[in-house]
Tab-separated table of C-alpha atoms in Angstrom:
chain	number	residue	atom	x	y	z
B	1052	UNK	CA	-110.260	-0.575	109.223
B	1053	UNK	CA	-109.650	1.272	112.189
B	1054	UNK	CA	-109.324	4.623	110.172
B	1055	UNK	CA	-111.750	4.535	107.762
B	1056	UNK	CA	-114.538	6.532	109.228
B	1057	UNK	CA	-117.625	9.253	107.634
B	1058	UNK	CA	-114.627	12.216	107.578
B	1059	UNK	CA	-111.972	10.370	105.724
B	1060	UNK	CA	-114.375	8.331	103.005
B	1061	UNK	CA	-115.688	12.795	102.454
B	1062	UNK	CA	-112.350	13.638	102.106
B	1063	UNK	CA	-110.449	10.711	99.263
B	1064	UNK	CA	-114.708	11.397	97.651
B	1065	UNK	CA	-114.453	14.883	96.718
B	1066	UNK	CA	-110.122	14.685	96.642
B	1067	UNK	CA	-110.592	11.682	93.937
B	1068	UNK	CA	-114.301	11.773	92.448
B	1069	UNK	CA	-114.572	14.444	90.380
B	1070	UNK	CA	-111.564	13.102	88.850
B	1071	UNK	CA	-108.485	15.538	87.766
B	1072	UNK	CA	-106.486	13.636	87.701
B	1073	UNK	CA	-105.302	13.709	84.043
B	1074	UNK	CA	-106.265	11.456	80.909
B	1075	UNK	CA	-105.503	8.321	80.831
B	1076	UNK	CA	-105.755	5.340	78.010
B	1077	UNK	CA	-107.175	1.820	80.009
B	1078	UNK	CA	-103.464	0.462	78.165
B	1079	UNK	CA	-101.746	3.378	79.628
B	1080	UNK	CA	-103.269	2.844	83.071
B	1081	UNK	CA	-102.214	-0.478	82.384
B	1082	UNK	CA	-98.563	0.147	81.842
B	1083	UNK	CA	-98.648	3.129	85.446
B	1084	UNK	CA	-100.155	-0.175	87.825
B	1085	UNK	CA	-97.738	-2.355	86.384
B	1086	UNK	CA	-94.752	-0.809	88.765
B	1087	UNK	CA	-97.174	-2.079	91.845
B	1088	UNK	CA	-96.237	-4.696	94.066
B	1089	UNK	CA	-99.798	-5.174	95.890
B	1090	UNK	CA	-99.582	-6.612	98.876
B	1091	UNK	CA	-102.939	-8.721	99.560
B	1092	UNK	CA	-102.777	-10.458	96.472
B	1093	UNK	CA	-100.336	-13.112	97.931
B	1094	UNK	CA	-101.363	-16.381	95.205
B	1095	UNK	CA	-99.778	-14.594	92.096
B	1096	UNK	CA	-96.438	-14.120	91.116
B	1097	UNK	CA	-97.896	-12.583	88.106
B	1098	UNK	CA	-97.193	-8.712	87.115
B	1099	UNK	CA	-100.926	-6.818	87.737
B	1100	UNK	CA	-100.501	-5.999	83.793
B	1101	UNK	CA	-100.933	-10.784	83.442
B	1102	UNK	CA	-103.710	-10.554	86.130
B	1103	UNK	CA	-106.238	-8.464	84.702
B	1104	UNK	CA	-105.928	-10.175	81.283
B	1105	UNK	CA	-105.897	-13.390	83.516
B	1106	UNK	CA	-109.321	-12.495	84.025
B	1107	UNK	CA	-110.709	-10.690	81.121
B	1108	UNK	CA	-109.657	-14.061	79.047
B	1109	UNK	CA	-111.171	-16.581	81.840
B	1110	UNK	CA	-114.544	-14.281	82.094
B	1111	UNK	CA	-113.947	-14.594	77.607
B	1112	UNK	CA	-113.332	-17.933	77.959
B	1113	UNK	CA	-116.527	-18.550	79.295
B	1114	UNK	CA	-118.650	-16.668	76.953
B	1115	UNK	CA	-119.998	-14.468	79.249
B	1116	UNK	CA	-121.293	-10.603	77.623
B	1117	UNK	CA	-117.863	-8.273	76.429
B	1118	UNK	CA	-118.878	-5.473	78.620
B	1119	UNK	CA	-117.953	-7.983	81.700
B	1120	UNK	CA	-114.585	-9.047	79.933
B	1121	UNK	CA	-114.122	-4.783	79.915
B	1122	UNK	CA	-114.991	-5.195	83.061
B	1123	UNK	CA	-112.251	-7.798	83.876
B	1124	UNK	CA	-110.470	-6.584	81.872
B	1125	UNK	CA	-110.736	-2.909	84.609
B	1126	UNK	CA	-111.110	-4.083	87.823
B	1127	UNK	CA	-108.316	-3.846	89.425
B	1128	UNK	CA	-107.444	-0.111	87.643
B	1129	UNK	CA	-108.620	2.100	90.511
B	1130	UNK	CA	-105.240	0.727	92.307
B	1131	UNK	CA	-103.429	3.405	90.784
B	1132	UNK	CA	-104.242	5.353	93.937
B	1133	UNK	CA	-101.494	3.596	95.140
B	1134	UNK	CA	-99.242	5.084	93.239
B	1135	UNK	CA	-100.983	9.120	93.881
B	1136	UNK	CA	-99.890	7.779	97.179
B	1137	UNK	CA	-102.556	6.672	98.780
B	1138	UNK	CA	-101.845	3.521	101.767
B	1139	UNK	CA	-102.414	-0.192	100.425
B	1140	UNK	CA	-104.968	0.357	103.178
B	1141	UNK	CA	-106.314	3.182	102.041
B	1142	UNK	CA	-107.016	1.163	98.617
B	1143	UNK	CA	-107.164	-2.999	98.788
B	1144	UNK	CA	-109.577	-4.636	100.378
B	1145	UNK	CA	-111.877	-6.257	101.111
B	1146	UNK	CA	-115.029	-2.434	101.680
B	1147	UNK	CA	-118.244	-1.699	103.408
B	1148	UNK	CA	-120.492	0.655	104.712
B	1149	UNK	CA	-119.305	3.594	106.263
B	1150	UNK	CA	-121.486	5.610	108.102
B	1151	UNK	CA	-124.311	2.832	110.259
B	1152	UNK	CA	-122.829	-0.046	112.148
B	1153	UNK	CA	-120.636	-3.031	110.911
B	1154	UNK	CA	-121.759	-6.218	110.253
B	1155	UNK	CA	-119.776	-9.594	112.566
B	1156	UNK	CA	-119.967	-10.209	108.542
B	1157	UNK	CA	-117.012	-7.904	108.057
B	1158	UNK	CA	-113.260	-9.418	107.692
B	1159	UNK	CA	-111.622	-8.675	111.015
B	1160	UNK	CA	-114.582	-7.379	112.651
B	1161	UNK	CA	-112.366	-7.051	116.196
B	1162	UNK	CA	-110.187	-3.600	114.243
B	1163	UNK	CA	-113.134	-1.649	114.603
B	1164	UNK	CA	-113.160	-1.375	117.740
B	1165	UNK	CA	-110.070	1.201	117.365
B	1166	UNK	CA	-112.098	3.060	114.486
B	1167	UNK	CA	-113.304	6.807	116.116
B	1168	UNK	CA	-116.649	6.446	114.132
B	1169	UNK	CA	-117.077	4.347	116.964
B	1170	UNK	CA	-117.811	6.443	119.973
B	1171	UNK	CA	-121.195	8.369	117.531
B	1172	UNK	CA	-124.011	7.376	118.865
B	1173	UNK	CA	-125.332	7.651	115.011
B	1174	UNK	CA	-123.259	5.878	113.151
B	1175	UNK	CA	-123.899	3.174	115.276
B	1176	UNK	CA	-127.337	2.513	114.550
B	1177	UNK	CA	-128.448	-0.529	112.011
B	1178	UNK	CA	-128.949	1.941	109.010
B	1179	UNK	CA	-127.422	4.536	110.154
B	1180	UNK	CA	-126.928	7.968	108.241
B	1181	UNK	CA	-128.928	6.239	105.835
B	1182	UNK	CA	-132.090	5.324	105.293
B	1183	UNK	CA	-134.087	1.447	105.347
B	1184	UNK	CA	-134.081	0.131	102.004
B	1185	UNK	CA	-132.529	3.221	100.687
B	1186	UNK	CA	-129.630	1.706	97.871
B	1187	UNK	CA	-126.334	0.527	97.618
B	1188	UNK	CA	-125.586	3.053	95.186
B	1189	UNK	CA	-126.676	5.981	98.036
B	1190	UNK	CA	-124.380	4.455	100.816
B	1191	UNK	CA	-120.451	6.312	101.547
B	1192	UNK	CA	-117.916	3.233	100.943
B	1193	UNK	CA	-115.114	2.252	102.379
B	1194	UNK	CA	-112.708	4.008	99.723
B	1195	UNK	CA	-110.671	2.381	97.617
B	1196	UNK	CA	-109.770	1.220	93.829
B	1197	UNK	CA	-112.804	-0.388	93.505
B	1198	UNK	CA	-115.375	2.572	94.075
B	1199	UNK	CA	-112.528	4.761	91.860
B	1200	UNK	CA	-112.908	2.637	88.748
B	1201	UNK	CA	-116.420	2.414	88.577
B	1202	UNK	CA	-116.443	6.806	89.339
B	1203	UNK	CA	-113.711	6.642	86.352
B	1204	UNK	CA	-116.062	4.500	84.382
B	1205	UNK	CA	-120.059	5.528	84.782
B	1206	UNK	CA	-120.657	7.043	81.925
B	1207	UNK	CA	-119.853	4.523	79.576
B	1208	UNK	CA	-121.210	0.801	81.295
B	1209	UNK	CA	-124.791	-0.609	81.645
B	1210	UNK	CA	-125.248	-1.192	85.564
B	1211	UNK	CA	-124.558	-4.431	86.241
B	1212	UNK	CA	-121.136	-4.060	85.033
B	1213	UNK	CA	-120.564	-0.818	87.500
B	1214	UNK	CA	-122.020	-2.541	90.303
B	1215	UNK	CA	-119.990	-5.342	89.613
B	1216	UNK	CA	-116.485	-2.620	88.910
B	1217	UNK	CA	-117.592	-0.729	92.397
B	1218	UNK	CA	-119.246	-3.341	94.443
B	1219	UNK	CA	-116.346	-6.870	93.441
B	1220	UNK	CA	-114.597	-6.250	97.753
B	1221	UNK	CA	-117.678	-5.745	99.364
B	1222	UNK	CA	-117.539	-9.586	100.899
B	1223	UNK	CA	-120.113	-8.962	103.698
B	1224	UNK	CA	-122.322	-8.081	100.606
B	1225	UNK	CA	-122.342	-10.534	98.032
B	1226	UNK	CA	-120.981	-13.802	100.010
B	1227	UNK	CA	-122.544	-13.584	103.523
B	1228	UNK	CA	-125.851	-11.363	102.770
B	1229	UNK	CA	-125.186	-8.202	104.996
B	1230	UNK	CA	-126.620	-4.968	104.501
B	1231	UNK	CA	-130.262	-6.247	103.564
B	1232	UNK	CA	-132.162	-3.545	105.186
B	1233	UNK	CA	-129.457	-1.396	102.736
B	1234	UNK	CA	-130.591	-3.008	99.799
B	1235	UNK	CA	-133.012	-1.786	97.161
B	1236	UNK	CA	-135.206	-4.115	94.149
B	1237	UNK	CA	-131.633	-2.807	91.247
B	1238	UNK	CA	-129.652	-4.489	93.987
B	1239	UNK	CA	-131.153	-7.642	94.015
B	1240	UNK	CA	-131.447	-7.571	90.703
B	1241	UNK	CA	-127.967	-7.179	90.395
B	1242	UNK	CA	-126.768	-9.089	92.657
B	1243	UNK	CA	-126.197	-12.281	90.541
B	1244	UNK	CA	-124.026	-10.685	88.071
B	1245	UNK	CA	-120.921	-9.001	91.023
B	1246	UNK	CA	-121.073	-12.871	92.235
B	1247	UNK	CA	-121.123	-14.085	89.448
B	1248	UNK	CA	-118.039	-11.659	88.607
B	1249	UNK	CA	-116.425	-12.948	92.133
B	1250	UNK	CA	-114.624	-16.510	91.486
B	1251	UNK	CA	-112.913	-14.863	88.303
B	1252	UNK	CA	-111.279	-11.968	90.900
B	1253	UNK	CA	-110.390	-15.118	92.890
B	1254	UNK	CA	-109.855	-17.797	91.015
B	1255	UNK	CA	-108.182	-16.954	87.984
B	1256	UNK	CA	-104.890	-16.457	88.631
B	1257	UNK	CA	-103.512	-19.501	86.866
B	1258	UNK	CA	-99.821	-19.443	86.351
B	1259	UNK	CA	-99.663	-19.011	82.852
B	1260	UNK	CA	-98.828	-15.303	81.144
B	1261	UNK	CA	-100.825	-14.566	79.005
B	1262	UNK	CA	-99.344	-13.049	75.812
B	1263	UNK	CA	-99.998	-9.423	75.559
B	1264	UNK	CA	-99.120	-8.888	72.157
B	1265	UNK	CA	-101.446	-11.287	70.607
B	1266	UNK	CA	-104.662	-10.307	72.648
B	1267	UNK	CA	-104.111	-6.805	72.064
B	1268	UNK	CA	-106.206	-6.614	68.731
B	1269	UNK	CA	-108.855	-7.908	70.279
B	1270	UNK	CA	-108.888	-5.440	73.965
B	1271	UNK	CA	-108.028	-2.069	71.508
B	1272	UNK	CA	-110.827	-3.058	69.519
B	1273	UNK	CA	-112.809	-4.118	73.209
B	1274	UNK	CA	-111.516	-0.577	74.383
B	1275	UNK	CA	-113.459	1.491	72.111
B	1276	UNK	CA	-115.957	-0.086	71.760
B	1277	UNK	CA	-117.326	1.061	75.014
B	1278	UNK	CA	-115.012	3.326	76.245
B	1279	UNK	CA	-113.500	6.557	75.108
B	1280	UNK	CA	-110.404	7.206	74.170
B	1281	UNK	CA	-108.435	8.212	77.173
B	1282	UNK	CA	-110.694	8.810	80.130
B	1283	UNK	CA	-110.410	10.988	83.332
B	1284	UNK	CA	-108.130	9.923	86.724
C-alpha cells in the first residue's frame, strides 16, 4: 500500500505495458511461472501450474464458456513479473485505484498512512484525477499481475474475460461495493462476471494434483482457439 503511488503505477505501466519482453506460448509462460513461490498464497502446496489447472478445471466442470476456462488457466500468469525482478508486494495482493481517495474497504487501509500520495490534495478527493462515472477501464489500478495479464491478452479475449483478469483482485469493488462513483454502465454489466470468477480463484485449491499430461491436448486446443501460438510479454 505505502509504495503504490500514482507516479509508481504510471512508471510500471510504461515499463511493462509495451510488452517488450519477448514472446512466449502459454505453456512456456506457465513453465516459467512454475519457478515462483507465491508468499501471498498460503492455501496451497501445489505448483503454480497445478493451481492454474485446478482453477480452469473447476470452471470447465461447471459448464462455463470456453473463454472462461481459458481465464482460469491464465489468470495468474502475470505473476511472472516477480521473475522479472519485481517485489511480491508490487505483483500480488489486492488491487485498488490510485490517483483518488482510498476506500476504507481496501484491506489494511491503515498502511496508506505512509503513502506519499496522502500529501497530494488532488489525489485525496473522492474522484481525484478522474471524472465521476468515467469507467474502471479508464482508472489506473495499483500495479500488479492482474493488469499485466489483461494487457498481454487484450487483443484476443472478450470484455467479460478481460474484466475477470484485470479486476479479480479488486475486492473493494467486487466484494465490498466501493468505488461506485467511478463505475459506468459497462462496469455494472461486467461486475457479475467478475463475481462469477472469484470463487474459482479462491476456493478451487484442492489437494489432488491435476494430471498435466492427460489434460494437455484439451488445453492445446483451447489456447489455439483464442490465442496466437506466442504472446508478447
